């Protein structure tokens, strides 16, 4: 016994010495100043971990979990990433306390030199060499997930439209947002892949194009590889976005194009979206590089307005046939600008050209600005008409000026006799693009310009049956002209009458709207001062009617058509 | 007598009451002047007597793209249908801009009708003064919109010379220094007049589209088609092309570095592609081709 004890002691001393020697490399590790407890056999147990990952997604990478038991022990734990048999990254090499809960590790998808690894198969090996437990092996497949195109699609009917820009640098040119994809993010000339930049870092999402007059330009030409245009839907529609998934990334190591690395045999991958209002759902359960999938989002507002929506796209995977979907860590966010309108855009009958492809972005933006400035809601055609007429006239609420800062062409404004600047009688065409280009043909307008402007703008945001109405001679009462400081009974300095007048209607002139002037609604329309009487769907006849409040004579009217657009 | 007076008084009161009550509707009982452009033109004809306007012999047109105005920088020519426009901005940015719009018509009568239309659609009942009366003899007939900004500031000046109608619009006549619209008008007028008169029955020298075709007439949305457009302008000089992409198919046309026009299709459906070619003298010719753009895939 004694001898045995001595042998044991001797053996124990020897082991202690050997153990101390073995510990020397770890003395620099945190917490190693303490004496190790007596040796305890440990157990490494695998926990739920990421099987498929794209580290280039925001917060993407590989989450690993393992258990180290018992909780009373502590062991040196080495976690390494292997590509084949080669260790390409050491994630951990330190003494770890045992725990009853899972211990977490994260691999950011970079190798030992700090660059992203290429798509492919890797293994994470976690070992605790002194624990007496064998290493844990985690197979991981790195893929490259990403979106190259997004196309807005109608949802069960005609409820989605392209939008139109009217400038191209210093020239006038109409451009419709591409129906095949309003969002595009692909390689440009000289670039290697669609999903990544040439240094292998992920290509950032394309921000929403916020300009309202001109599309995205690339030098003198329209941009054709990177844009994110606004979308237009009918109010209360659940929008559908069709995503195209990218097929290639760029190797950070070699700078060459590399395949996206999926499908992964034995697994399905799908995508999901989410915004602040809810989920973007899809029935597609298996995507592949270059494939497409439709996602239906939460319903858009039930009024005409602009909505800026950030959609976070995430990917999930599952073993083929399994029920449970697991998250591919990380996400990719795209921003989208939605304009909603109350009905299908209306244009002059028989007109043809890009300008008639859908609502103009600047017009839809004006509608949104005006509804905010006027604190009104464009819920239907009547209220949309009201917002637009009041907005064009401006000079109330938070709208200090008329549209584009124009004013009526009359002497008190430094003008002349009410000349038409933007509306062409001969061709029945409204030069809206010049007006919206900071009143490029002068800041004066007359009634035809105002009626032309209001009719085409109101119609293109979905108000139906809008027409111009030409009125005959008007012996005027007190009026407040667009852009003018107030009411007048002496419009021209020497007279106070219209040789003709132009207004609009949406019910063949039973009611009329006039964005060019206000009538005086204080009960005494032939004297000053005036009380603003805005003309939004004002009835034509009667003592509160347009004709009585605007003129002292019987005014003839001729219902015309909706003008063409220039 | 007393009774009569009472009766008269009562009648007057009744009449006054009737007038007061009916006043809002009296106007509606008066005959209204006819509305519509033709009625306006008829009234303007009475006011401006266009039948008395002289008519110069037809000219080739106006080479607006070549006209430089001292102190101004001419922006790219804009053509829409038969109308050509060019905006001039102050080269030093101190001169407020103005815009020239011109239409080269087939006949002098057509040009004068356009001038009359501009005058007929003035909202004021007061007639515009003749340019001639203000010391600015331009065109066969010319009129001026005098700005209330004073010192002879003009809001616009319009004239018809031969078969060309021209209107010059000041951006804001209140801004100083003011553009000399009279000088601009004279420059343009002289430019029109210096072209030799055309024979009465001679056609206007319009650009000729010698060929216009796409490399294919069917494609899928997203494809880019090379366009062949060959134009000869008898007046020589550069010509201007406006492209009209008529839907429901969608796309746009651009000229790339190699000089060739290309149609970039961006939406499926039939496309009627129209090339409107405006020649050096402002005359326009157009031709259309039809394409079928299928779904992307």
Short mmCIF file of N, CA and C in Angstrom, two decimals, chain A residues 97-196:
data_model
loop_
_atom_site.label_atom_id
_atom_site.label_comp_id
_atom_site.label_asym_id
_atom_site.label_seq_id
_atom_site.Cartn_x
_atom_site.Cartn_y
_atom_site.Cartn_z
N UNK A 97 -14.70 27.53 -19.78
CA UNK A 97 -15.39 26.91 -18.65
C UNK A 97 -16.53 26.05 -19.14
N UNK A 98 -16.74 24.96 -18.50
CA UNK A 98 -17.90 24.15 -18.80
C UNK A 98 -19.17 24.90 -18.44
N UNK A 99 -20.27 24.47 -19.01
CA UNK A 99 -21.50 25.21 -18.81
C UNK A 99 -22.68 24.29 -19.04
N UNK A 100 -23.77 24.60 -18.39
CA UNK A 100 -24.98 23.82 -18.65
C UNK A 100 -25.71 24.34 -19.89
N UNK A 101 -25.39 25.57 -20.26
CA UNK A 101 -26.03 26.13 -21.45
C UNK A 101 -25.06 26.09 -22.63
N UNK A 102 -25.61 26.33 -23.83
CA UNK A 102 -24.80 26.23 -25.04
C UNK A 102 -23.76 27.35 -25.08
N UNK A 103 -22.61 27.00 -25.54
CA UNK A 103 -21.54 27.99 -25.73
C UNK A 103 -21.55 28.36 -27.22
N UNK A 104 -21.50 29.68 -27.49
CA UNK A 104 -21.69 30.17 -28.85
C UNK A 104 -20.36 30.60 -29.48
N UNK A 105 -20.26 30.32 -30.72
CA UNK A 105 -19.12 30.79 -31.53
C UNK A 105 -19.68 31.39 -32.82
N UNK A 106 -18.93 32.28 -33.40
CA UNK A 106 -19.40 32.89 -34.65
C UNK A 106 -18.24 32.96 -35.63
N UNK A 107 -18.51 32.53 -36.82
CA UNK A 107 -17.51 32.67 -37.91
C UNK A 107 -18.07 33.67 -38.91
N UNK A 108 -17.29 34.71 -39.13
CA UNK A 108 -17.75 35.78 -40.02
C UNK A 108 -17.48 35.49 -41.50
N UNK A 109 -17.06 34.30 -41.79
CA UNK A 109 -16.89 33.92 -43.18
C UNK A 109 -15.57 34.38 -43.79
N UNK A 110 -14.67 34.86 -42.95
CA UNK A 110 -13.37 35.32 -43.47
C UNK A 110 -12.31 34.30 -43.08
N UNK A 111 -11.24 34.25 -43.88
CA UNK A 111 -10.13 33.36 -43.57
C UNK A 111 -9.15 34.07 -42.65
N UNK A 112 -8.02 33.42 -42.44
CA UNK A 112 -7.05 33.95 -41.49
C UNK A 112 -6.46 35.29 -41.90
N UNK A 113 -6.52 35.61 -43.18
CA UNK A 113 -6.00 36.91 -43.61
C UNK A 113 -7.09 37.97 -43.65
N UNK A 114 -8.28 37.61 -43.23
CA UNK A 114 -9.33 38.61 -43.09
C UNK A 114 -10.19 38.83 -44.30
N UNK A 115 -10.07 38.00 -45.33
CA UNK A 115 -10.91 38.19 -46.52
C UNK A 115 -11.99 37.11 -46.56
N UNK A 116 -13.10 37.47 -47.20
CA UNK A 116 -14.20 36.52 -47.32
C UNK A 116 -13.74 35.28 -48.08
N UNK A 117 -14.19 34.12 -47.58
CA UNK A 117 -13.90 32.89 -48.33
C UNK A 117 -14.88 32.79 -49.49
N UNK A 118 -14.54 31.99 -50.47
CA UNK A 118 -15.41 31.79 -51.62
C UNK A 118 -16.54 30.83 -51.26
N UNK A 119 -17.62 30.87 -52.00
CA UNK A 119 -18.67 29.87 -51.79
C UNK A 119 -18.09 28.46 -51.92
N UNK A 120 -18.58 27.57 -51.10
CA UNK A 120 -18.09 26.20 -51.12
C UNK A 120 -18.34 25.52 -49.79
N UNK A 121 -17.78 24.32 -49.66
CA UNK A 121 -17.99 23.52 -48.44
C UNK A 121 -16.81 23.69 -47.49
N UNK A 122 -17.13 23.86 -46.24
CA UNK A 122 -16.13 24.06 -45.19
C UNK A 122 -16.55 23.21 -44.00
N UNK A 123 -15.61 23.04 -43.11
CA UNK A 123 -15.91 22.33 -41.86
C UNK A 123 -15.37 23.14 -40.70
N UNK A 124 -16.19 23.27 -39.70
CA UNK A 124 -15.70 23.88 -38.46
C UNK A 124 -15.46 22.74 -37.48
N UNK A 125 -14.27 22.71 -36.97
CA UNK A 125 -13.89 21.64 -36.03
C UNK A 125 -13.69 22.27 -34.66
N UNK A 126 -14.40 21.73 -33.68
CA UNK A 126 -14.24 22.20 -32.31
C UNK A 126 -13.69 21.03 -31.50
N UNK A 127 -12.59 21.30 -30.91
CA UNK A 127 -11.98 20.21 -30.13
C UNK A 127 -11.54 20.74 -28.77
N UNK A 128 -11.55 19.81 -27.82
CA UNK A 128 -11.04 20.11 -26.47
C UNK A 128 -10.06 18.98 -26.17
N UNK A 129 -8.84 19.11 -26.59
CA UNK A 129 -7.92 17.97 -26.57
C UNK A 129 -7.68 17.37 -25.19
N UNK A 130 -7.86 18.16 -24.18
CA UNK A 130 -7.59 17.64 -22.84
C UNK A 130 -8.84 17.13 -22.15
N UNK A 131 -9.92 17.20 -22.84
CA UNK A 131 -11.17 16.85 -22.17
C UNK A 131 -11.44 15.36 -22.19
N UNK A 132 -10.76 14.70 -23.08
CA UNK A 132 -11.06 13.29 -23.26
C UNK A 132 -12.21 13.07 -24.22
N UNK A 133 -12.76 14.15 -24.77
CA UNK A 133 -13.87 14.05 -25.69
C UNK A 133 -13.37 14.28 -27.11
N UNK A 134 -13.92 13.59 -28.05
CA UNK A 134 -13.50 13.75 -29.44
C UNK A 134 -13.95 15.08 -30.02
N UNK A 135 -13.34 15.51 -31.13
CA UNK A 135 -13.71 16.80 -31.73
C UNK A 135 -15.12 16.76 -32.33
N UNK A 136 -15.72 17.95 -32.41
CA UNK A 136 -17.00 18.11 -33.08
C UNK A 136 -16.75 18.65 -34.48
N UNK A 137 -17.45 18.12 -35.46
CA UNK A 137 -17.28 18.58 -36.84
C UNK A 137 -18.61 19.16 -37.36
N UNK A 138 -18.51 20.37 -37.80
CA UNK A 138 -19.71 21.07 -38.30
C UNK A 138 -19.55 21.32 -39.79
N UNK A 139 -20.28 20.63 -40.62
CA UNK A 139 -20.22 20.97 -42.06
C UNK A 139 -20.96 22.28 -42.32
N UNK A 140 -20.31 23.13 -43.07
CA UNK A 140 -20.91 24.44 -43.40
C UNK A 140 -20.77 24.68 -44.90
N UNK A 141 -21.83 25.11 -45.53
CA UNK A 141 -21.74 25.49 -46.94
C UNK A 141 -21.90 27.00 -47.04
N UNK A 142 -20.90 27.61 -47.60
CA UNK A 142 -20.96 29.06 -47.84
C UNK A 142 -21.55 29.29 -49.24
N UNK A 143 -22.55 30.10 -49.29
CA UNK A 143 -23.19 30.43 -50.57
C UNK A 143 -23.20 31.95 -50.73
N UNK A 144 -23.58 32.39 -51.90
CA UNK A 144 -23.72 33.84 -52.13
C UNK A 144 -25.15 34.11 -52.55
N UNK A 145 -25.88 34.69 -51.63
CA UNK A 145 -27.28 35.00 -51.87
C UNK A 145 -27.40 36.49 -52.16
N UNK A 146 -28.25 36.84 -53.02
CA UNK A 146 -28.40 38.27 -53.31
C UNK A 146 -29.40 38.49 -54.41
N UNK A 147 -29.74 39.73 -54.58
CA UNK A 147 -30.81 40.11 -55.51
C UNK A 147 -30.23 41.03 -56.58
N UNK A 148 -30.52 40.71 -57.82
CA UNK A 148 -30.02 41.55 -58.91
C UNK A 148 -31.12 42.38 -59.56
N UNK A 149 -32.34 41.88 -59.52
CA UNK A 149 -33.44 42.61 -60.16
C UNK A 149 -34.70 42.51 -59.30
N UNK A 150 -35.46 43.56 -59.30
CA UNK A 150 -36.79 43.53 -58.67
C UNK A 150 -37.77 44.19 -59.64
N UNK A 151 -38.80 43.45 -59.93
CA UNK A 151 -39.85 43.96 -60.82
C UNK A 151 -41.16 44.07 -60.07
N UNK A 152 -41.76 45.23 -60.09
CA UNK A 152 -43.09 45.38 -59.50
C UNK A 152 -44.12 44.82 -60.48
N UNK A 153 -45.02 44.03 -59.95
CA UNK A 153 -46.02 43.38 -60.82
C UNK A 153 -47.42 43.70 -60.32
N UNK A 154 -48.38 43.71 -61.22
CA UNK A 154 -49.76 43.93 -60.79
C UNK A 154 -50.24 42.76 -59.95
N UNK A 155 -51.23 43.03 -59.14
CA UNK A 155 -51.77 41.99 -58.27
C UNK A 155 -53.24 41.75 -58.64
N UNK A 156 -53.44 40.86 -59.57
CA UNK A 156 -54.81 40.49 -59.94
C UNK A 156 -55.56 41.59 -60.65
N UNK A 157 -55.05 42.08 -61.72
CA UNK A 157 -55.72 43.13 -62.48
C UNK A 157 -54.74 44.22 -62.84
N UNK A 158 -55.27 45.29 -63.40
CA UNK A 158 -54.40 46.41 -63.78
C UNK A 158 -54.33 47.37 -62.60
N UNK A 159 -53.34 47.20 -61.78
CA UNK A 159 -53.21 48.07 -60.61
C UNK A 159 -51.77 48.47 -60.33
N UNK A 160 -50.94 48.33 -61.36
CA UNK A 160 -49.54 48.74 -61.21
C UNK A 160 -49.11 49.38 -62.51
N UNK A 161 -48.38 50.52 -62.41
CA UNK A 161 -48.02 51.27 -63.62
C UNK A 161 -46.58 51.72 -63.55
N UNK A 162 -46.04 51.93 -64.73
CA UNK A 162 -44.69 52.52 -64.82
C UNK A 162 -44.81 54.01 -64.51
N UNK A 163 -43.69 54.63 -64.22
CA UNK A 163 -43.68 56.05 -63.94
C UNK A 163 -42.76 56.75 -64.94
N UNK A 164 -42.94 58.03 -65.09
CA UNK A 164 -42.30 58.74 -66.21
C UNK A 164 -41.47 59.92 -65.70
N UNK A 165 -40.29 60.06 -66.29
CA UNK A 165 -39.44 61.25 -66.11
C UNK A 165 -39.44 62.03 -67.42
N UNK A 166 -39.14 63.33 -67.33
CA UNK A 166 -39.28 64.14 -68.54
C UNK A 166 -38.01 64.86 -68.97
N UNK A 167 -36.94 64.65 -68.25
CA UNK A 167 -35.70 65.33 -68.63
C UNK A 167 -34.59 64.31 -68.86
N UNK A 168 -33.64 64.70 -69.69
CA UNK A 168 -32.40 63.94 -69.87
C UNK A 168 -31.29 64.98 -69.92
N UNK A 169 -30.67 65.18 -68.77
CA UNK A 169 -29.65 66.22 -68.64
C UNK A 169 -30.22 67.57 -69.10
N UNK A 170 -29.64 68.18 -70.12
CA UNK A 170 -30.10 69.50 -70.54
C UNK A 170 -31.22 69.45 -71.57
N UNK A 171 -31.67 68.25 -71.89
CA UNK A 171 -32.69 68.15 -72.93
C UNK A 171 -33.99 67.57 -72.36
N UNK A 172 -35.04 67.75 -73.12
CA UNK A 172 -36.32 67.14 -72.75
C UNK A 172 -36.39 65.77 -73.42
N UNK A 173 -36.67 64.78 -72.64
CA UNK A 173 -36.85 63.43 -73.18
C UNK A 173 -37.64 62.63 -72.17
N UNK A 174 -38.58 61.86 -72.66
CA UNK A 174 -39.40 61.06 -71.75
C UNK A 174 -38.76 59.69 -71.53
N UNK A 175 -38.83 59.26 -70.30
CA UNK A 175 -38.26 57.97 -69.92
C UNK A 175 -39.24 57.29 -68.97
N UNK A 176 -39.61 56.08 -69.30
CA UNK A 176 -40.51 55.32 -68.41
C UNK A 176 -39.67 54.34 -67.60
N UNK A 177 -40.01 54.20 -66.34
CA UNK A 177 -39.29 53.23 -65.53
C UNK A 177 -39.44 51.86 -66.18
N UNK A 178 -38.35 51.09 -66.27
CA UNK A 178 -38.41 49.83 -67.02
C UNK A 178 -39.40 48.84 -66.40
N UNK A 179 -40.32 48.37 -67.22
CA UNK A 179 -41.31 47.41 -66.71
C UNK A 179 -40.66 46.09 -66.35
N UNK A 180 -39.55 45.76 -66.97
CA UNK A 180 -38.94 44.46 -66.72
C UNK A 180 -38.20 44.42 -65.39
N UNK A 181 -37.85 45.54 -64.85
CA UNK A 181 -37.27 45.60 -63.50
C UNK A 181 -37.05 47.05 -63.12
N UNK A 182 -37.75 47.48 -62.12
CA UNK A 182 -37.58 48.86 -61.65
C UNK A 182 -36.34 48.98 -60.76
N UNK A 183 -35.90 47.85 -60.22
CA UNK A 183 -34.68 47.82 -59.42
C UNK A 183 -33.68 46.95 -60.17
N UNK A 184 -32.49 47.46 -60.37
CA UNK A 184 -31.46 46.70 -61.07
C UNK A 184 -30.13 46.95 -60.40
N UNK A 185 -29.42 45.87 -60.14
CA UNK A 185 -28.10 45.97 -59.49
C UNK A 185 -27.22 44.88 -60.07
N UNK A 186 -26.58 45.18 -61.19
CA UNK A 186 -25.72 44.20 -61.85
C UNK A 186 -24.38 44.85 -62.17
N UNK A 187 -23.47 44.02 -62.61
CA UNK A 187 -22.12 44.52 -62.88
C UNK A 187 -22.13 45.52 -64.03
N UNK A 188 -21.30 46.51 -63.88
CA UNK A 188 -21.08 47.49 -64.94
C UNK A 188 -19.90 47.01 -65.79
N UNK A 189 -19.65 47.69 -66.86
CA UNK A 189 -18.50 47.36 -67.69
C UNK A 189 -17.24 47.42 -66.83
N UNK A 190 -16.44 46.37 -66.90
CA UNK A 190 -15.20 46.33 -66.12
C UNK A 190 -15.37 45.68 -64.77
N UNK A 191 -16.58 45.39 -64.40
CA UNK A 191 -16.79 44.71 -63.13
C UNK A 191 -16.93 43.21 -63.38
N UNK A 192 -16.72 42.45 -62.30
CA UNK A 192 -16.58 41.01 -62.44
C UNK A 192 -17.90 40.26 -62.25
N UNK A 193 -18.64 40.67 -61.25
CA UNK A 193 -19.85 39.90 -60.95
C UNK A 193 -20.99 40.83 -60.55
N UNK A 194 -22.20 40.26 -60.59
CA UNK A 194 -23.38 41.06 -60.26
C UNK A 194 -23.51 41.32 -58.75
N UNK A 195 -23.17 40.32 -57.97
CA UNK A 195 -23.49 40.43 -56.54
C UNK A 195 -22.41 41.12 -55.72
N UNK A 196 -21.19 41.16 -56.24
CA UNK A 196 -20.10 41.73 -55.45
C UNK A 196 -19.32 42.77 -56.24
#
